[in-house]
Amino acid sequence: MNQTVVSYLSQYEFYDFLLALFRNNQGVLAFTLYLLLALIIVGMCATIGGLGTYAERKISADLQARIGPNRVGPYGLLQMLADGVKMMTKEDIMPFTADKKLFYLAPLLCLTGVFATLAVLPFSSGFIMADLNVGIFYLVAISSLVGLGVFLGGYASNSKWSMLGGMRGASQIISYEIPVTISILAIVLLAGGMGFGTIVGRQGGLPHEWFMFHNPFAFIAFFVYSVGALAETNRAPFDLPEAESELVSGYHTEYTGMRFGFFALAEYIEVFVVCGVAASLFLGGYNVPGIKLDILPMQAAQFVIFMTKTLVLYYVVIWIRWTLPRLRVDQLMSVCWKYLTPIAIFNLMGCAIWMVVFNGKSIAELVLGSH
Amino acid sequence: MFLQFLFISSAVLTVSCALGVLMVKNIMHSCVFLLGSLMGIAGLYATLGADFVAITQIMVYVGGVVILMLFAVMLTGGNDFVSRAQNLLGLPASMGNKWTYAIGLLVGVVFLLTNIQLIRGLTKALPVKTITNEFPSTVTQIGHLLVKDHVLAFEMSSVLLLGALVGAAIIARPRKQN
């Protein structure tokens, strides 16, 4: 059934205390808790997105033998705040020929799509806003709002660079959704459910219990997912929608101040979400190696494990950006349709056949004997 | 309480955005209103407890259909339709003549009567039914139904989609230079 963070909290004693505080009004208490936790998660992820810009600059500086931001705060850590203040105080320019309503709407659609995905991201077995039994499907569906935002942003600016960037963005996001979704489907097949709780629950803490090493097809599916996810979040080497050497900066050329900030923030949070999904689908998610207890401090340990895996993947994404050159548009499309999609379909069928032939056992279980 | 709130807000969103699609002159704005309307319909499905169908609605319509519509509008001229209020023959556009009005009225009356006939049985006091379900989730249930009761329709639609895919590939293929 659908589990939520409130139904998880309700098994502890302090929930009864809170309930008494709210005069036994279950609905109001649940709503208040949801509101608080949603604010916490959104605030936390916005901070991670902001720190992502800092990490990007610091790691790129590292890779290019520079120092990077080091003036604001210790190690330049407060650079993000300075950037935030700068963006808020900048003039909000509206192009004269822009489609005003859509121009306002586009960055909001991007940000809404990304924040909506946070509802099902499993930070720990209890700290997941709503463990829907269609969790991963919801995430894939609602994140398509980002593509719409990119496209409308490009259209509404009414400039040629933005238009080209928006069209590239929309076609790229739609195309790469197919190999990504099929790779996810292979994992859903292994887990026997689409909810994040089910998928992560079927894996263990140690690497041989992860779905990535469940069988050779899932191993390939991880890399197909990673490449597709890079393209879906418009990250290099697939950052054609904002290719600054060709399109100035693509769909957000005409945006200034905090509206541009929304696009940038949405991108960095989406990278975090995509890394979190990769960690929970393929790398065992929040499972703590070796320990299976259901106590409250355990949640903190699970949270740390999840964050570690996700942030390592985040580092890899930034590392790739500053290492690989950008693809051409035709190369981008042929990578998607001629290579990734057939490989993803092959993986899906391979996983299905593996599940039937080996009765759902992983390689480790077959080698070490079942337990 | 929560379901009522969800239902009312979804219904208002659906209807008001559907009206927006009709009222707005700009065709791109129409598409965006359509997006809101389709999201509202997803909310209505969620009210009914059909979570899988609700998500599919978002996946197919928001992620696919609306973006394709925007693409099609943009590639075929988009905003120019606003200023050029003429029909295909170059005459000033009008809503129709007396025959089209008469036919439209007739269709409207028949549609209204059919709807009244359909709704009439439902306005009496509804018995509250508790749905007993042996499946743990709607996903499982839909999966079981698709490969048991409706397997023929499922397989036939997959053949249809394969045909559409092959057809698109043939149309998009570059012609040989003879």
XYZ file of C-alpha atoms in Angstrom:
549
model
C 0.000 0.000 0.000
C 0.930 3.648 -0.238
C 3.153 4.559 2.697
C 3.864 8.124 3.674
C 6.213 9.887 6.029
C 3.299 10.707 8.333
C 2.164 7.087 8.545
C 5.771 6.211 9.400
C 5.938 8.812 12.184
C 2.595 7.703 13.589
C 4.151 4.516 15.008
C 6.197 6.526 17.512
C 5.003 7.832 20.843
C 5.571 11.523 20.172
C 2.953 11.320 17.422
C 0.302 10.627 20.058
C 1.592 13.630 21.982
C 1.293 15.799 18.858
C -2.161 14.387 18.233
C -3.244 15.473 21.688
C -1.759 18.894 20.951
C -3.975 19.128 17.857
C -7.061 17.996 19.827
C -7.145 14.626 18.048
C -7.714 16.231 14.681
C -5.879 13.701 12.507
C -6.363 15.559 9.239
C -5.006 18.909 10.429
C -2.009 17.257 12.082
C -1.193 15.243 8.953
C -1.490 18.380 6.820
C 0.752 20.385 9.167
C 3.370 17.636 9.246
C 3.327 17.338 5.452
C 3.677 21.093 5.098
C 6.625 21.226 7.502
C 8.418 18.260 5.943
C 7.785 19.539 2.430
C 9.321 22.873 3.418
C 12.302 21.060 4.939
C 12.864 18.903 1.846
C 12.436 21.767 -0.604
C 14.712 23.990 1.469
C 17.304 21.263 1.775
C 17.269 20.461 -1.917
C 17.380 24.137 -2.882
C 20.471 24.461 -0.689
C 21.970 21.399 -2.356
C 21.187 22.975 -5.723
C 22.885 26.187 -4.623
C 25.881 24.309 -3.282
C 25.895 22.452 -6.594
C 26.842 25.663 -8.386
C 29.676 26.132 -5.866
C 30.780 22.506 -6.307
C 30.663 22.881 -10.059
C 32.975 25.904 -9.998
C 35.292 24.455 -7.375
C 35.629 21.053 -9.077
C 36.057 22.594 -12.519
C 38.765 24.808 -11.056
C 40.392 21.730 -9.575
C 40.330 19.904 -12.910
C 41.806 22.895 -14.709
C 44.494 23.581 -12.067
C 42.869 26.811 -10.899
C 41.751 27.827 -7.413
C 38.117 28.728 -8.005
C 35.915 30.851 -5.734
C 37.873 31.574 -2.532
C 36.977 35.126 -1.467
C 33.504 34.884 0.082
C 33.608 33.021 3.353
C 35.924 30.110 4.212
C 37.025 28.343 1.002
C 34.536 30.512 -0.870
C 31.651 28.552 0.650
C 29.376 31.588 0.855
C 29.749 32.280 -2.872
C 26.300 30.769 -3.311
C 24.724 33.378 -0.999
C 26.530 36.176 -2.811
C 25.261 34.831 -6.143
C 21.746 34.582 -4.727
C 21.770 38.202 -3.535
C 23.197 39.312 -6.867
C 20.439 37.529 -8.785
C 17.652 38.900 -6.631
C 18.829 42.496 -6.930
C 19.363 42.397 -10.678
C 16.982 44.128 -13.026
C 14.215 41.887 -14.322
C 14.323 42.493 -18.061
C 11.378 41.512 -20.233
C 12.129 41.447 -23.972
C 9.823 43.804 -25.866
C 8.522 41.172 -28.282
C 8.323 38.344 -25.771
C 5.160 36.371 -25.095
C 4.817 37.782 -21.593
C 2.581 35.217 -19.911
C 4.525 32.221 -21.184
C 7.784 34.028 -20.400
C 6.718 34.218 -16.759
C 5.344 30.674 -16.747
C 8.337 28.804 -18.218
C 10.821 28.991 -15.297
C 8.023 28.168 -12.860
C 7.123 25.029 -14.849
C 10.766 23.926 -14.722
C 11.000 24.439 -10.983
C 7.570 22.865 -10.297
C 8.472 19.744 -12.255
C 11.712 19.311 -10.339
C 10.256 20.023 -6.888
C 7.353 17.637 -7.546
C 9.811 14.790 -8.083
C 11.159 15.286 -4.550
C 7.891 13.863 -3.195
C 8.944 10.295 -3.972
C 12.717 10.497 -3.539
C 13.645 7.953 -0.808
C 16.045 9.671 1.590
C 15.567 6.839 4.086
C 12.994 4.127 4.727
C 10.891 6.536 6.798
C 11.873 9.923 5.398
C 10.158 9.616 2.024
C 7.286 12.033 1.558
C 5.020 9.516 -0.161
C 6.071 6.001 -1.051
C 3.542 5.684 -3.883
C 3.211 2.255 -5.401
C 3.671 3.949 -8.778
C 6.644 5.939 -7.432
C 9.199 5.744 -10.217
C 6.494 6.101 -12.878
C 5.278 9.277 -11.149
C 8.816 10.619 -11.115
C 9.354 9.981 -14.825
C 5.960 11.474 -15.697
C 6.100 14.626 -13.600
C 9.656 15.467 -14.611
C 8.433 15.907 -18.189
C 7.185 19.316 -17.018
C 10.833 20.384 -17.115
C 10.991 19.669 -20.839
C 7.859 21.738 -21.313
C 9.373 24.599 -19.332
C 12.544 24.531 -21.429
C 10.526 24.517 -24.632
C 8.174 27.316 -23.583
C 11.105 29.364 -22.300
C 12.709 29.083 -25.714
C 9.507 29.957 -27.509
C 8.358 32.821 -25.301
C 11.659 34.726 -25.460
C 11.045 35.269 -29.167
C 14.698 35.271 -30.130
C 16.424 32.929 -32.532
C 18.977 31.565 -30.083
C 16.307 30.806 -27.502
C 14.035 29.228 -30.078
C 16.777 26.890 -31.307
C 17.776 26.036 -27.761
C 14.193 25.347 -26.731
C 13.535 23.085 -29.701
C 16.777 21.214 -29.147
C 15.925 20.855 -25.470
C 12.435 19.506 -26.050
C 13.477 17.036 -28.750
C 16.435 15.866 -26.667
C 14.392 15.397 -23.506
C 11.627 13.501 -25.318
C 14.110 11.273 -27.157
C 16.223 10.358 -24.161
C 13.168 9.646 -22.040
C 12.775 6.392 -23.992
C 16.086 4.606 -23.178
C 15.944 5.951 -19.615
C 12.415 4.664 -19.048
C 13.189 1.276 -20.576
C 16.286 0.915 -18.360
C 14.157 1.783 -15.333
C 11.615 -0.807 -16.495
C 14.316 -3.506 -16.381
C 14.905 -2.675 -12.710
C 11.155 -2.618 -12.015
C 11.122 -6.134 -13.450
C 13.819 -7.257 -11.008
C 12.123 -5.602 -8.026
C 8.570 -6.609 -8.865
C 7.151 -3.183 -8.050
C 7.322 0.469 -8.999
C 7.348 1.964 -5.511
C 10.706 3.193 -4.222
C 10.150 1.358 -0.958
C 9.756 -1.924 -2.830
C 12.688 -1.331 -5.157
C 15.144 -0.316 -2.435
C 13.759 -2.935 -0.031
C 14.628 -5.736 -2.458
C 18.285 -4.699 -2.441
C 20.854 -4.967 0.326
C 23.575 -2.764 1.747
C 26.544 -4.595 0.270
C 27.504 -4.277 -3.407
C 26.682 -7.878 -4.328
C 23.098 -7.265 -3.211
C 22.668 -4.173 -5.396
C 20.567 -4.355 -8.534
C 23.509 -3.046 -10.546
C 25.340 -6.346 -9.933
C 22.216 -8.491 -10.026
C 22.891 -9.650 -13.568
C 24.931 -8.485 -16.595
C 21.927 -6.806 -18.206
C 21.202 -4.652 -15.173
C 24.891 -3.695 -15.147
C 24.590 -2.375 -18.715
C 21.233 -0.765 -17.874
C 22.974 1.359 -15.227
C 25.238 2.923 -17.847
C 22.398 3.391 -20.323
C 20.441 5.136 -17.555
C 23.423 7.332 -16.644
C 24.021 8.489 -20.213
C 20.305 9.094 -20.770
C 19.956 10.956 -17.483
C 22.850 13.257 -18.380
C 21.056 14.091 -21.613
C 17.698 14.566 -19.911
C 19.122 17.057 -17.459
C 20.877 18.924 -20.295
C 24.301 18.315 -18.802
C 27.503 18.176 -20.802
C 28.391 16.395 -23.053
C 24.714 16.736 -23.991
C 24.220 20.423 -23.113
C 23.196 21.341 -26.649
C 20.106 23.351 -25.592
C 22.398 25.883 -23.933
C 25.514 25.368 -26.047
C 27.181 28.687 -25.299
C 29.564 28.561 -28.227
C 26.714 28.228 -30.738
C 23.530 29.569 -29.127
C 24.798 32.242 -26.681
C 23.120 30.290 -23.876
C 20.119 28.702 -25.499
C 16.665 28.782 -24.018
C 17.571 31.106 -21.126
C 19.467 33.710 -23.156
C 16.805 36.368 -22.561
C 16.211 35.603 -18.890
C 17.738 37.796 -16.223
C 17.978 37.886 -12.471
C 16.076 35.341 -10.451
C 14.152 34.021 -13.463
C 17.450 32.804 -14.848
C 18.230 31.623 -11.327
C 15.129 29.427 -11.399
C 16.330 27.676 -14.544
C 19.803 27.169 -13.087
C 18.434 25.976 -9.747
C 16.025 23.583 -11.489
C 18.920 22.107 -13.448
C 21.112 21.539 -10.384
C 18.289 20.051 -8.315
C 17.303 17.831 -11.224
C 20.849 16.505 -11.395
C 20.581 15.729 -7.673
C 17.230 13.961 -8.181
C 18.530 11.958 -11.123
C 21.592 10.896 -9.105
C 19.328 9.963 -6.200
C 17.196 7.818 -8.482
C 20.304 6.113 -9.875
C 21.528 5.467 -6.332
C 18.240 3.973 -5.188
C 17.503 1.947 -8.325
C 20.938 0.534 -9.013
C 23.220 1.132 -6.021
C 21.160 -0.157 -3.119
C 19.692 3.189 -2.089
C 19.550 3.875 1.637
C 20.357 0.326 2.770
C 22.957 0.307 5.546
C 25.422 -2.567 5.024
C 24.938 -5.438 7.406
C 22.460 -3.925 9.857
C 18.720 -4.388 9.721
C 17.049 -2.573 12.623
C 13.968 -0.429 12.685
C 14.808 2.285 15.174
C 14.876 6.046 14.783
C 18.707 6.582 14.801
C 18.836 4.063 11.964
C 17.021 6.591 9.790
C 19.928 9.014 10.174
C 22.403 6.323 9.121
C 20.239 5.498 6.095
C 20.037 9.180 5.207
C 23.824 9.494 5.349
C 24.279 6.396 3.145
C 21.798 7.695 0.574
C 23.367 11.153 0.510
C 26.876 9.722 0.158
C 25.948 7.599 -2.847
C 24.012 10.440 -4.460
C 26.734 13.033 -3.958
C 29.413 10.679 -5.317
C 27.312 10.349 -8.472
C 26.867 14.142 -8.454
C 30.647 14.493 -8.442
C 30.910 12.121 -11.396
C 28.359 14.191 -13.330
C 30.380 17.368 -12.783
C 33.613 15.510 -13.568
C 32.144 14.349 -16.903
C 31.060 17.865 -17.759
C 34.567 19.256 -17.439
C 36.216 16.311 -19.184
C 34.246 15.499 -22.328
C 33.617 17.788 -25.314
C 30.105 18.537 -26.526
C 28.383 16.350 -29.110
C 26.823 17.563 -32.371
C 23.036 17.497 -32.751
C 22.996 14.663 -35.276
C 25.447 12.667 -33.144
C 23.206 13.259 -30.138
C 20.164 11.848 -31.919
C 22.009 8.891 -33.384
C 23.458 8.008 -29.971
C 19.925 7.945 -28.592
C 18.013 6.190 -31.330
C 20.639 3.930 -32.928
C 22.562 2.841 -29.837
C 20.936 3.523 -26.475
C 17.351 2.556 -27.337
C 18.201 -0.860 -28.889
C 20.618 -1.593 -26.031
C 17.940 -0.656 -23.498
C 15.359 -2.931 -25.157
C 17.942 -5.737 -25.281
C 18.581 -5.223 -21.550
C 14.879 -5.331 -20.770
C 14.446 -8.639 -22.591
C 17.655 -9.976 -21.063
C 16.426 -9.144 -17.560
C 13.071 -10.773 -18.258
C 14.733 -13.956 -19.535
C 17.161 -13.965 -16.586
C 14.295 -13.733 -14.119
C 12.589 -16.735 -15.727
C 15.679 -18.924 -16.250
C 17.389 -18.341 -12.899
C 14.187 -17.924 -10.918
C 15.014 -14.339 -9.919
C 18.388 -15.140 -8.322
C 21.284 -12.720 -8.687
C 24.791 -13.695 -9.803
C 26.069 -13.555 -6.238
C 23.301 -15.855 -5.037
C 24.057 -18.324 -7.837
C 27.811 -18.297 -7.146
C 27.716 -18.276 -3.345
C 24.705 -20.556 -3.110
C 21.263 -19.410 -2.063
C 20.615 -18.158 1.417
C -12.452 16.255 3.373
C -9.178 15.962 1.486
C -10.805 14.027 -1.359
C -13.492 16.691 -1.667
C -10.848 19.386 -1.797
C -8.931 17.425 -4.435
C -12.086 16.799 -6.455
C -13.283 20.409 -6.381
C -9.894 21.878 -7.227
C -9.333 19.351 -10.044
C -12.808 19.945 -11.445
C -12.391 23.728 -11.345
C -8.975 23.422 -12.977
C -10.304 21.121 -15.711
C -13.352 23.184 -16.598
C -11.765 26.625 -16.327
C -8.751 25.587 -18.393
C -11.012 23.935 -20.972
C -12.881 27.244 -21.243
C -9.524 28.971 -21.516
C -8.596 26.769 -24.474
C -11.711 27.997 -26.280
C -11.611 31.657 -25.282
C -7.959 32.520 -25.804
C -7.015 33.862 -29.251
C -3.362 32.816 -29.155
C -2.957 29.173 -30.154
C 0.178 28.661 -28.024
C -1.738 29.903 -24.979
C -4.510 27.470 -25.910
C -1.999 24.618 -25.761
C -0.828 25.702 -22.315
C -4.428 25.890 -21.098
C -4.941 22.392 -22.489
C -2.022 21.327 -20.315
C -3.840 22.637 -17.241
C -7.047 20.901 -18.266
C -5.279 17.562 -18.718
C -3.567 17.942 -15.346
C -7.012 18.526 -13.838
C -8.250 15.291 -15.392
C -5.268 13.495 -13.834
C -6.407 14.958 -10.508
C -9.911 13.572 -11.090
C -8.455 10.106 -11.687
C -6.456 10.456 -8.490
C -9.668 11.332 -6.636
C -11.144 8.049 -7.820
C -8.163 6.142 -6.434
C -6.887 5.231 -9.916
C -3.300 6.309 -9.268
C -1.767 4.425 -12.187
C -4.225 5.922 -14.676
C -3.625 9.397 -13.232
C 0.129 9.112 -13.692
C -0.333 7.653 -17.174
C -2.494 10.659 -18.014
C 0.353 13.002 -17.029
C 2.975 10.854 -18.770
C 1.139 10.548 -22.080
C -0.561 13.934 -22.367
C 1.785 16.345 -20.597
C 5.021 14.597 -21.527
C 3.987 13.626 -25.037
C 0.894 15.079 -26.609
C 1.109 18.709 -25.421
C 4.805 18.993 -26.328
C 4.123 17.493 -29.766
C 1.227 19.939 -30.240
C 3.487 22.863 -29.337
C 6.074 21.554 -31.790
C 3.485 21.202 -34.527
C 2.096 24.701 -33.899
C 5.562 26.212 -33.907
C 6.655 24.444 -37.092
C 3.476 25.362 -38.975
C 3.405 29.081 -38.248
C 2.112 29.473 -34.722
C 1.150 32.985 -33.819
C 0.394 34.165 -37.360
C -3.079 32.669 -37.098
C -4.079 35.426 -34.700
C -3.714 38.276 -37.134
C -5.015 36.389 -40.172
C -8.644 35.838 -39.240
C -9.695 34.400 -42.567
C -10.869 31.048 -43.753
C -9.148 28.919 -46.366
C -10.700 30.739 -49.334
C -9.382 34.108 -48.171
C -12.816 35.358 -47.054
C -13.286 36.911 -43.622
C -13.805 34.111 -41.122
C -17.291 33.678 -39.728
C -18.883 31.135 -37.473
C -21.126 29.660 -40.220
C -24.472 30.101 -41.984
C -28.023 29.174 -40.965
C -27.575 25.521 -41.957
C -24.490 25.021 -39.808
C -26.226 26.781 -36.909
C -29.291 24.521 -37.299
C -27.191 21.358 -37.411
C -25.159 22.520 -34.457
C -28.298 23.212 -32.432
C -29.708 19.782 -33.296
C -26.505 18.027 -32.267
C -26.440 20.039 -29.055
C -30.021 19.099 -28.158
C -29.426 15.393 -28.848
C -26.218 15.476 -26.802
C -27.966 17.211 -23.910
C -30.846 14.712 -23.900
C -28.431 11.772 -23.994
C -26.514 13.181 -21.055
C -29.700 13.787 -19.066
C -30.737 10.203 -19.736
C -27.365 8.982 -18.517
C -27.245 11.148 -15.431
C -30.905 10.685 -14.405
C -30.285 7.332 -12.777
C -27.340 8.694 -10.804
C -29.058 11.621 -9.121
C -30.947 9.370 -6.714
C -29.269 8.532 -3.446
C -26.093 6.643 -4.199
C -25.489 3.500 -2.160
C -22.081 3.730 -0.535
C -20.052 0.814 -1.813
C -16.851 -0.347 -0.226
C -14.694 -1.778 -2.947
C -13.112 -5.039 -1.957
C -9.955 -5.643 -3.867
C -7.777 -8.735 -3.669
C -4.846 -6.990 -5.335
C -2.336 -4.995 -3.283
C -2.280 -2.092 -5.749
C -3.933 -0.878 -8.923
C -0.721 -1.550 -10.845
C -0.915 -5.254 -10.027
C -4.569 -5.320 -10.927
C -4.053 -3.644 -14.297
C -1.152 -6.001 -15.010
C -3.258 -9.061 -14.237
C -6.151 -7.823 -16.356
C -3.890 -6.974 -19.296
C -2.334 -10.424 -19.529
C -5.446 -12.415 -18.633
C -8.791 -10.965 -19.673
C -7.687 -8.388 -22.223
C -4.610 -10.071 -23.651
C -5.956 -9.955 -27.226
C -6.592 -6.206 -27.140
C -3.192 -5.684 -25.486
C -1.326 -7.649 -28.161
C -3.302 -6.077 -30.997
C -2.539 -2.569 -29.797
C 1.146 -3.465 -29.621
C 1.006 -4.639 -33.260
C -0.747 -1.371 -34.163
C 1.976 0.671 -32.458
C 4.674 -1.360 -34.230
C 2.925 -0.622 -37.524
C 2.882 3.100 -36.705
C 6.588 2.972 -35.827
C 7.512 1.238 -39.104
C 5.310 3.658 -41.031
C 7.003 6.666 -39.437
C 10.419 5.209 -40.234
C 9.419 4.700 -43.892
C 8.067 8.254 -44.218
C 11.127 9.792 -42.581
C 13.610 7.729 -44.617
C 15.557 9.764 -47.176
C 14.489 8.995 -50.744
C 16.983 7.337 -53.051
C 18.391 9.610 -55.746
C 17.773 7.929 -59.108
